[in-house]
PDB file of C-alpha atoms in Angstrom:
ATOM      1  CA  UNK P  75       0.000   0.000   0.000  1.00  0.00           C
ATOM      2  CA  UNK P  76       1.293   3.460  -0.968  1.00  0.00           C
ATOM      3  CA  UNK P  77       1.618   5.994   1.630  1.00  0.00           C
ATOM      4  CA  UNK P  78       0.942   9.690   0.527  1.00  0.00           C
ATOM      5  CA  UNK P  79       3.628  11.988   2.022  1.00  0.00           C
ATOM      6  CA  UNK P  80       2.144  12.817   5.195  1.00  0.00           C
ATOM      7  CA  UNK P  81       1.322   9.528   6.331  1.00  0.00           C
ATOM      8  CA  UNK P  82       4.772   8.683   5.154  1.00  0.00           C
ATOM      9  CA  UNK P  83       6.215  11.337   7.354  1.00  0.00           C
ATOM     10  CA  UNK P  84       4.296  10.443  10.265  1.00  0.00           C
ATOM     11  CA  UNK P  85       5.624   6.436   9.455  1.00  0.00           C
ATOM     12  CA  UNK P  86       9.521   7.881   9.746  1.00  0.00           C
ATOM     13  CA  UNK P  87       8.923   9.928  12.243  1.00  0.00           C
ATOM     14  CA  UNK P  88       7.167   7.324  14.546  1.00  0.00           C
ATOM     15  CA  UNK P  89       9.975   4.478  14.105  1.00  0.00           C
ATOM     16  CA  UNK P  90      12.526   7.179  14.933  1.00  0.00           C
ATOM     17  CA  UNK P  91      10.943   8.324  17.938  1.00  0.00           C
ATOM     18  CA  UNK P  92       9.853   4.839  19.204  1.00  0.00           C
ATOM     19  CA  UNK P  93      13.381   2.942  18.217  1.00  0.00           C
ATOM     20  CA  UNK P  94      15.968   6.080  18.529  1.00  0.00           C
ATOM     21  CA  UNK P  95      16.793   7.225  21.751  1.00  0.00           C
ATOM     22  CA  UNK P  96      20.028   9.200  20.855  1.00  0.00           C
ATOM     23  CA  UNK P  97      20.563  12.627  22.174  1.00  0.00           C
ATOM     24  CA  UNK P  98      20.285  14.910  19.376  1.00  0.00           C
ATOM     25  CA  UNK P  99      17.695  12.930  17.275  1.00  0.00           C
ATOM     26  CA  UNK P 100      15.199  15.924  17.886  1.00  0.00           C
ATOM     27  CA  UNK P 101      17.224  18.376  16.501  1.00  0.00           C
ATOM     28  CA  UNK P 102      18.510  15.969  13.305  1.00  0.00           C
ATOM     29  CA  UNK P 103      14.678  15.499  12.574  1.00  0.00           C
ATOM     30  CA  UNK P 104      13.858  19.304  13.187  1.00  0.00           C
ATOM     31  CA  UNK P 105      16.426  19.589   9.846  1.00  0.00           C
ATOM     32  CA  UNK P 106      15.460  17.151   7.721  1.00  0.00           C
ATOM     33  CA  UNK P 107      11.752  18.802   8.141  1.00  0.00           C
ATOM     34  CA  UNK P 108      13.375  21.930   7.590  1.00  0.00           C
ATOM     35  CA  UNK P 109      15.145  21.214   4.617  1.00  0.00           C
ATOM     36  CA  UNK P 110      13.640  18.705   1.842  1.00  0.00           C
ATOM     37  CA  UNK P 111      13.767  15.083   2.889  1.00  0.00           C
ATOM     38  CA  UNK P 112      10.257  14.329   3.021  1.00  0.00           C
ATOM     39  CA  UNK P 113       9.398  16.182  -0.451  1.00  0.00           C
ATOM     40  CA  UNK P 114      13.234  15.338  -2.310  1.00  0.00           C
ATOM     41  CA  UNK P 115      13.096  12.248  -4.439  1.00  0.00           C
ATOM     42  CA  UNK P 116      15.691   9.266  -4.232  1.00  0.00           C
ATOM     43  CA  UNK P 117      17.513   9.802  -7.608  1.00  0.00           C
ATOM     44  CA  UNK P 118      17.266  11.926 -10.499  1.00  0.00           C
ATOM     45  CA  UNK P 119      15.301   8.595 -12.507  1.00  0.00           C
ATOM     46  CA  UNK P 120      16.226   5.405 -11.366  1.00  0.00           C
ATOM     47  CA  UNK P 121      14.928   4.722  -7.409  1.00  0.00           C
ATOM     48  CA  UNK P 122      12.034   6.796  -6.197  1.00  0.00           C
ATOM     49  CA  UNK P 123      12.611   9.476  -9.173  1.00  0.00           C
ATOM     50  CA  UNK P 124       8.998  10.989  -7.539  1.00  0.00           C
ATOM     51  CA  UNK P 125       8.448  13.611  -5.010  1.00  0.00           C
ATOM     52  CA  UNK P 126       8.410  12.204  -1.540  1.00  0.00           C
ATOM     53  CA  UNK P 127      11.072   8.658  -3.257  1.00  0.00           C
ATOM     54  CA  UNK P 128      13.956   9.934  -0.329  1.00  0.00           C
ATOM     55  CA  UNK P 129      11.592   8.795   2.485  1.00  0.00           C
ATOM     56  CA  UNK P 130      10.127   6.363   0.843  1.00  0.00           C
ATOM     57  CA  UNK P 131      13.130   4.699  -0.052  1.00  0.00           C
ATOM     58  CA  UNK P 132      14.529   5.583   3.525  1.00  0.00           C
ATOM     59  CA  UNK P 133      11.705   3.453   5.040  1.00  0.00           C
ATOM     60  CA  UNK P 134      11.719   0.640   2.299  1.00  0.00           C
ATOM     61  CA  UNK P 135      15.703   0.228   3.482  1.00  0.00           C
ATOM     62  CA  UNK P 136      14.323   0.214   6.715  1.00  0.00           C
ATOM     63  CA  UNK P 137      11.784  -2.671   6.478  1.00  0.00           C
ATOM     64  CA  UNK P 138      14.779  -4.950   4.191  1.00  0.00           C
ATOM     65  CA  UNK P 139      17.212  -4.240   7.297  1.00  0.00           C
ATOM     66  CA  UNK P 140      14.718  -5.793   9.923  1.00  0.00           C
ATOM     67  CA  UNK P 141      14.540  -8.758   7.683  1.00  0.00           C
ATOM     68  CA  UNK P 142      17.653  -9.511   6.562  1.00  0.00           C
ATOM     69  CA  UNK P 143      18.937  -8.915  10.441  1.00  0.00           C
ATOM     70  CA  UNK P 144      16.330 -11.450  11.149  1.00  0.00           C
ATOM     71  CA  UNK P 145      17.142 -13.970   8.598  1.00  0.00           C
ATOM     72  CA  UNK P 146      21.058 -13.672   9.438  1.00  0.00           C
ATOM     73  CA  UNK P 147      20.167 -13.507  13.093  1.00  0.00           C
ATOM     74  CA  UNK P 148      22.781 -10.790  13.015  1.00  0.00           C
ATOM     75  CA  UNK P 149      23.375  -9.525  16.647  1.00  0.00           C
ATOM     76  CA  UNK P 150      22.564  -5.789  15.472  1.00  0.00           C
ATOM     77  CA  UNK P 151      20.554  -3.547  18.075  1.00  0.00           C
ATOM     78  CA  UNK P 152      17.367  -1.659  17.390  1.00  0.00           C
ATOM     79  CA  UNK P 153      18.648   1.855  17.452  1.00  0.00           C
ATOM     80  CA  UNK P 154      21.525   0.906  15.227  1.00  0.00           C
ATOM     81  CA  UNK P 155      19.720  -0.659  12.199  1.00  0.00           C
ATOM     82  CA  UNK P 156      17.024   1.925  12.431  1.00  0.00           C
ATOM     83  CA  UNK P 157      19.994   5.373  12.305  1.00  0.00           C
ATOM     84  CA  UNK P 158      22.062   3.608   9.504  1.00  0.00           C
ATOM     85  CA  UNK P 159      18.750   2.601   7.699  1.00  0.00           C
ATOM     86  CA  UNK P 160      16.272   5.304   8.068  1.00  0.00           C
ATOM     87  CA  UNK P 161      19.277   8.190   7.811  1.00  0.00           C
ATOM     88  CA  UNK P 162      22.157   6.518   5.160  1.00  0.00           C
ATOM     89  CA  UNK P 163      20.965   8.296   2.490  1.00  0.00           C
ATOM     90  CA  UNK P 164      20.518  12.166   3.647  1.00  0.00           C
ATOM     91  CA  UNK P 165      23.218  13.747   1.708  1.00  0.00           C
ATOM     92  CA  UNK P 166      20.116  13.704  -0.730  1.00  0.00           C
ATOM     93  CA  UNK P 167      18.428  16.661   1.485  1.00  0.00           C
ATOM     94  CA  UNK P 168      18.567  19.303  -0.994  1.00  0.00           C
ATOM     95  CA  UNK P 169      20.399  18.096  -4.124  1.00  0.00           C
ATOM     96  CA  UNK P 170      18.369  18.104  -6.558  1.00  0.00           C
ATOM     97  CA  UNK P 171      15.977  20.812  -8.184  1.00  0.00           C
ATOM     98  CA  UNK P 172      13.625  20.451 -10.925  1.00  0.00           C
ATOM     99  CA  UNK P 173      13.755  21.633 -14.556  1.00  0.00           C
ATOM    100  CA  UNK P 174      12.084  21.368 -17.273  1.00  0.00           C
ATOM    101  CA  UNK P 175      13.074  19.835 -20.965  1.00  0.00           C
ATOM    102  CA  UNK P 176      11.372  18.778 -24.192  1.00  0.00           C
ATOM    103  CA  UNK P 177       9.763  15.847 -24.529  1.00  0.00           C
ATOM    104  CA  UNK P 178       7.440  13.909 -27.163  1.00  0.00           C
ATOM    105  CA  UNK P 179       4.472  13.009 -25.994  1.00  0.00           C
ATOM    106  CA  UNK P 180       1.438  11.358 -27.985  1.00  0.00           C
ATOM    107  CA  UNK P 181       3.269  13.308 -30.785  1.00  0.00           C
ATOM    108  CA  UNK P 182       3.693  16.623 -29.388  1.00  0.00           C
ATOM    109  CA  UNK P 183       6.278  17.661 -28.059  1.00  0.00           C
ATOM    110  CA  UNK P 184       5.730  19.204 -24.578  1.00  0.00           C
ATOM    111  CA  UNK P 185       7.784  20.625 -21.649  1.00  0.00           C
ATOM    112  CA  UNK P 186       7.902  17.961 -18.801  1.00  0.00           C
ATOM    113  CA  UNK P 187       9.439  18.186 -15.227  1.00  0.00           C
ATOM    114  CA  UNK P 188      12.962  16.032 -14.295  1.00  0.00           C
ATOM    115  CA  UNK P 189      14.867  16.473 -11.394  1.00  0.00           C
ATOM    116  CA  UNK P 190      18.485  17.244 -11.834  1.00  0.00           C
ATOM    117  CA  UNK P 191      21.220  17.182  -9.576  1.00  0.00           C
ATOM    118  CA  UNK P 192      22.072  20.444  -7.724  1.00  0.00           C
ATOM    119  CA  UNK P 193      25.137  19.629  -5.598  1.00  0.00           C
ATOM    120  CA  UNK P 194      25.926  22.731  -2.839  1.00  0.00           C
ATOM    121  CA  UNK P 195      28.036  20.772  -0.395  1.00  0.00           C
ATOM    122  CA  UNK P 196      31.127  18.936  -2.356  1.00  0.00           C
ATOM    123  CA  UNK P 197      32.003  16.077   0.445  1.00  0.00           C
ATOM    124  CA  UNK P 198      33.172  13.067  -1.778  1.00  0.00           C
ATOM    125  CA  UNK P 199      31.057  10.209  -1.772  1.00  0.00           C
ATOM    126  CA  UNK P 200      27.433  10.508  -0.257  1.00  0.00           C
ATOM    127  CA  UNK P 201      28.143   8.121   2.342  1.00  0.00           C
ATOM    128  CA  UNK P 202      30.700  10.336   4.112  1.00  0.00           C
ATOM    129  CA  UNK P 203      28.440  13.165   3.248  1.00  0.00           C
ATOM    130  CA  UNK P 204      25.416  11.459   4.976  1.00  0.00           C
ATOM    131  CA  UNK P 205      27.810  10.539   8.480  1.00  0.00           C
ATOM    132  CA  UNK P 206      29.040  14.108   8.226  1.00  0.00           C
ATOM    133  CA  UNK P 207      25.237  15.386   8.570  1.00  0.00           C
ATOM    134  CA  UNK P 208      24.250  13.203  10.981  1.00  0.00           C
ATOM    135  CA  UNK P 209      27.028  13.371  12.970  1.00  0.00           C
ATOM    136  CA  UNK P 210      26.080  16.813  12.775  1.00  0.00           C
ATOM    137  CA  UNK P 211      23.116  16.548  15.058  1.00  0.00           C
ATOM    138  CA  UNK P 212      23.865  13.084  16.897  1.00  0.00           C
ATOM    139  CA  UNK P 213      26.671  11.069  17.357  1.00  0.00           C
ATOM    140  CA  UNK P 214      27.158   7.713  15.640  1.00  0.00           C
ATOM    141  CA  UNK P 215      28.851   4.397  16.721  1.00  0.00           C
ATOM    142  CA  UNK P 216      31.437   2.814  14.881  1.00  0.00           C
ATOM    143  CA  UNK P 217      29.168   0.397  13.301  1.00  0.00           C
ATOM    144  CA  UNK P 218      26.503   2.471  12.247  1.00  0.00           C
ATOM    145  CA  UNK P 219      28.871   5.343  10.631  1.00  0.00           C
ATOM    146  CA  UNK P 220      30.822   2.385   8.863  1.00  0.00           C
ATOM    147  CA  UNK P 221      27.071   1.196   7.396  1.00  0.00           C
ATOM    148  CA  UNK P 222      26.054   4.760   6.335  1.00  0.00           C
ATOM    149  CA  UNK P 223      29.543   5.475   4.371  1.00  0.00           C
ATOM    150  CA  UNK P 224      29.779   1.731   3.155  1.00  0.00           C
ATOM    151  CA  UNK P 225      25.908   1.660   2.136  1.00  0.00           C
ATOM    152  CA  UNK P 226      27.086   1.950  -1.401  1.00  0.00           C
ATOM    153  CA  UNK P 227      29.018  -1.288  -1.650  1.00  0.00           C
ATOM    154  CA  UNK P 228      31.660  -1.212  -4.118  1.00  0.00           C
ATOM    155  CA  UNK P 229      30.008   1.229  -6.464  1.00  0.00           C
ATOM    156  CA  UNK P 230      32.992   3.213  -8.344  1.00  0.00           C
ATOM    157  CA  UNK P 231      35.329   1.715  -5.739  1.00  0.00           C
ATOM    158  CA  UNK P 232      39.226   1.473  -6.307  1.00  0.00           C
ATOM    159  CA  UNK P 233      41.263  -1.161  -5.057  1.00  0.00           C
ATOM    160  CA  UNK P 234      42.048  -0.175  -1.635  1.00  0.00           C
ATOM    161  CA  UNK P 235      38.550   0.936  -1.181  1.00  0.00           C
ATOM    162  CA  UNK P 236      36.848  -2.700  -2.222  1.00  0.00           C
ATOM    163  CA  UNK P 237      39.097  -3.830   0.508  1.00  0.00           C
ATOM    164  CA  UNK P 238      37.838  -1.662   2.948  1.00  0.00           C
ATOM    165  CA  UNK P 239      34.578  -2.358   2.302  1.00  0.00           C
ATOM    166  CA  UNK P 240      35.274  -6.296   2.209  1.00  0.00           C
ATOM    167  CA  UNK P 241      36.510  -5.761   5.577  1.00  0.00           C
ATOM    168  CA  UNK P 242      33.605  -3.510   6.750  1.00  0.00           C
ATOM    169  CA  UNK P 243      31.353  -6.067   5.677  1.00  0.00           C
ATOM    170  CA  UNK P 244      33.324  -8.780   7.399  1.00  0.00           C
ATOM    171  CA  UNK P 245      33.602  -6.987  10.698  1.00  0.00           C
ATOM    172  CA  UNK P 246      30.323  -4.876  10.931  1.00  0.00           C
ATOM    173  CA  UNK P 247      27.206  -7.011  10.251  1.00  0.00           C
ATOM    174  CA  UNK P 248      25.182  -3.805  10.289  1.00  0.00           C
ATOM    175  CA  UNK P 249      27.037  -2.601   7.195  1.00  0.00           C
ATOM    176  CA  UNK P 250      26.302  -5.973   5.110  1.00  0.00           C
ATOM    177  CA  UNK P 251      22.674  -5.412   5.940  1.00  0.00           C
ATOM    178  CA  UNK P 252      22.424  -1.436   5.150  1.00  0.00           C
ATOM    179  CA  UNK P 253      24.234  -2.318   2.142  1.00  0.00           C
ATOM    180  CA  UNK P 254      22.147  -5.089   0.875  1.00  0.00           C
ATOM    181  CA  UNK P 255      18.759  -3.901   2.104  1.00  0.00           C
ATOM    182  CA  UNK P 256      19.745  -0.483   0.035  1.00  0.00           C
ATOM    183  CA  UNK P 257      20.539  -2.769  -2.942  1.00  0.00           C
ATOM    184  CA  UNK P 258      17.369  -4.237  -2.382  1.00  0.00           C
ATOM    185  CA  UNK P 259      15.438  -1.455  -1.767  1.00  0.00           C
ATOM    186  CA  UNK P 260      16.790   0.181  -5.302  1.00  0.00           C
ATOM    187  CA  UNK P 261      16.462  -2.947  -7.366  1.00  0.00           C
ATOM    188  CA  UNK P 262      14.035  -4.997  -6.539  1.00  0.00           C
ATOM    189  CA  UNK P 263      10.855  -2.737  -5.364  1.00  0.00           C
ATOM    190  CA  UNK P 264       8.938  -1.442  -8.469  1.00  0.00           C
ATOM    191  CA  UNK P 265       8.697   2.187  -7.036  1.00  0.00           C
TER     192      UNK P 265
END
């Protein structure tokens, strides 16, 4: 069932209130209401290319984590799974805007929407972007910053950094899970 953005809100902002009992999660949620999470899609067209996709995918990564932690019976904590899932990915908050470009429709050609990416805070990759703005607000554990920055897996990865992330997965459960519940999340939901 598809949740319209308000009662998708409401869903991420009841799990992090019930699960998360961080200091600082009040103020880290007062900013991502501020800026666009809850409005900002996932990507510019692949994953949750729609206003609102950035929760939405938030919470789908969410709901993969509590199952694959399940079927691993992975000894990862509540509060852990729920910060690497529900905030790996906010390095999205305000990077992309809409414009508009020429496409043919039915024939005609007509000016349609797309989100494109608007980058204002160069950080490297978005998973070091994404600890950097939580840390922000609330401070991580070991294992859940190694999730958020190894979310992406191997993705444009050199040498020495498919290594790292071999060994973050070996080490950190929680990363193997953000990781592949993000993988699921992007591939296998038809969002």
């Amino acid at each position: 069932m598809e949740l319209d953005l308000e009662e998708q809100k409401q869903k991420f902002l009841d799990i992090c209130q019930s699960v998360i009992h961080r200091p600082g999660l009040d103020g880290l949620l007062n900013w991502l209401s501020a800026v666009d999470f809850f409005e900002a899609p996932a990507s510019t067209k692949f994953h949750g290319a729609y206003k609102g996709g950035l929760c939405q995918h938030s919470l789908d990564v969410y709901d993969y984590a509590l199952k694959l932690r399940a079927l691993t019976e992975a000894s990862v904590d509540d509060e852990s799974l729920a910060i690497a899932a529900l905030f790996h990915d906010v390095c999205k908050c305000k990077l992309y805007k809409t414009e508009y470009r020429n496409q043919k429709i039915n024939g005609e050609w007509q000016q349609v929407p797309v989100y494109v990416i608007n980058e204002s805070l160069h950080f490297g990759g978005h998973g070091s972007k994404s600890v950097y703005q939580v840390q922000y607000f609330m401070r991580l554990e070991k294992d859940e910053a190694v999730a958020i920055n190894c979310h992406m897996g191997f993705a444009d990865a050199s040498p020495s950094v498919v290594r790292d992330v071999s060994n973050a997965f070996q080490d950190f459960p929680l990363a193997w899970i953000i990781h592949a519940a993000d993988e699921a999340a992007t591939f296998l939901l038809k969002r």
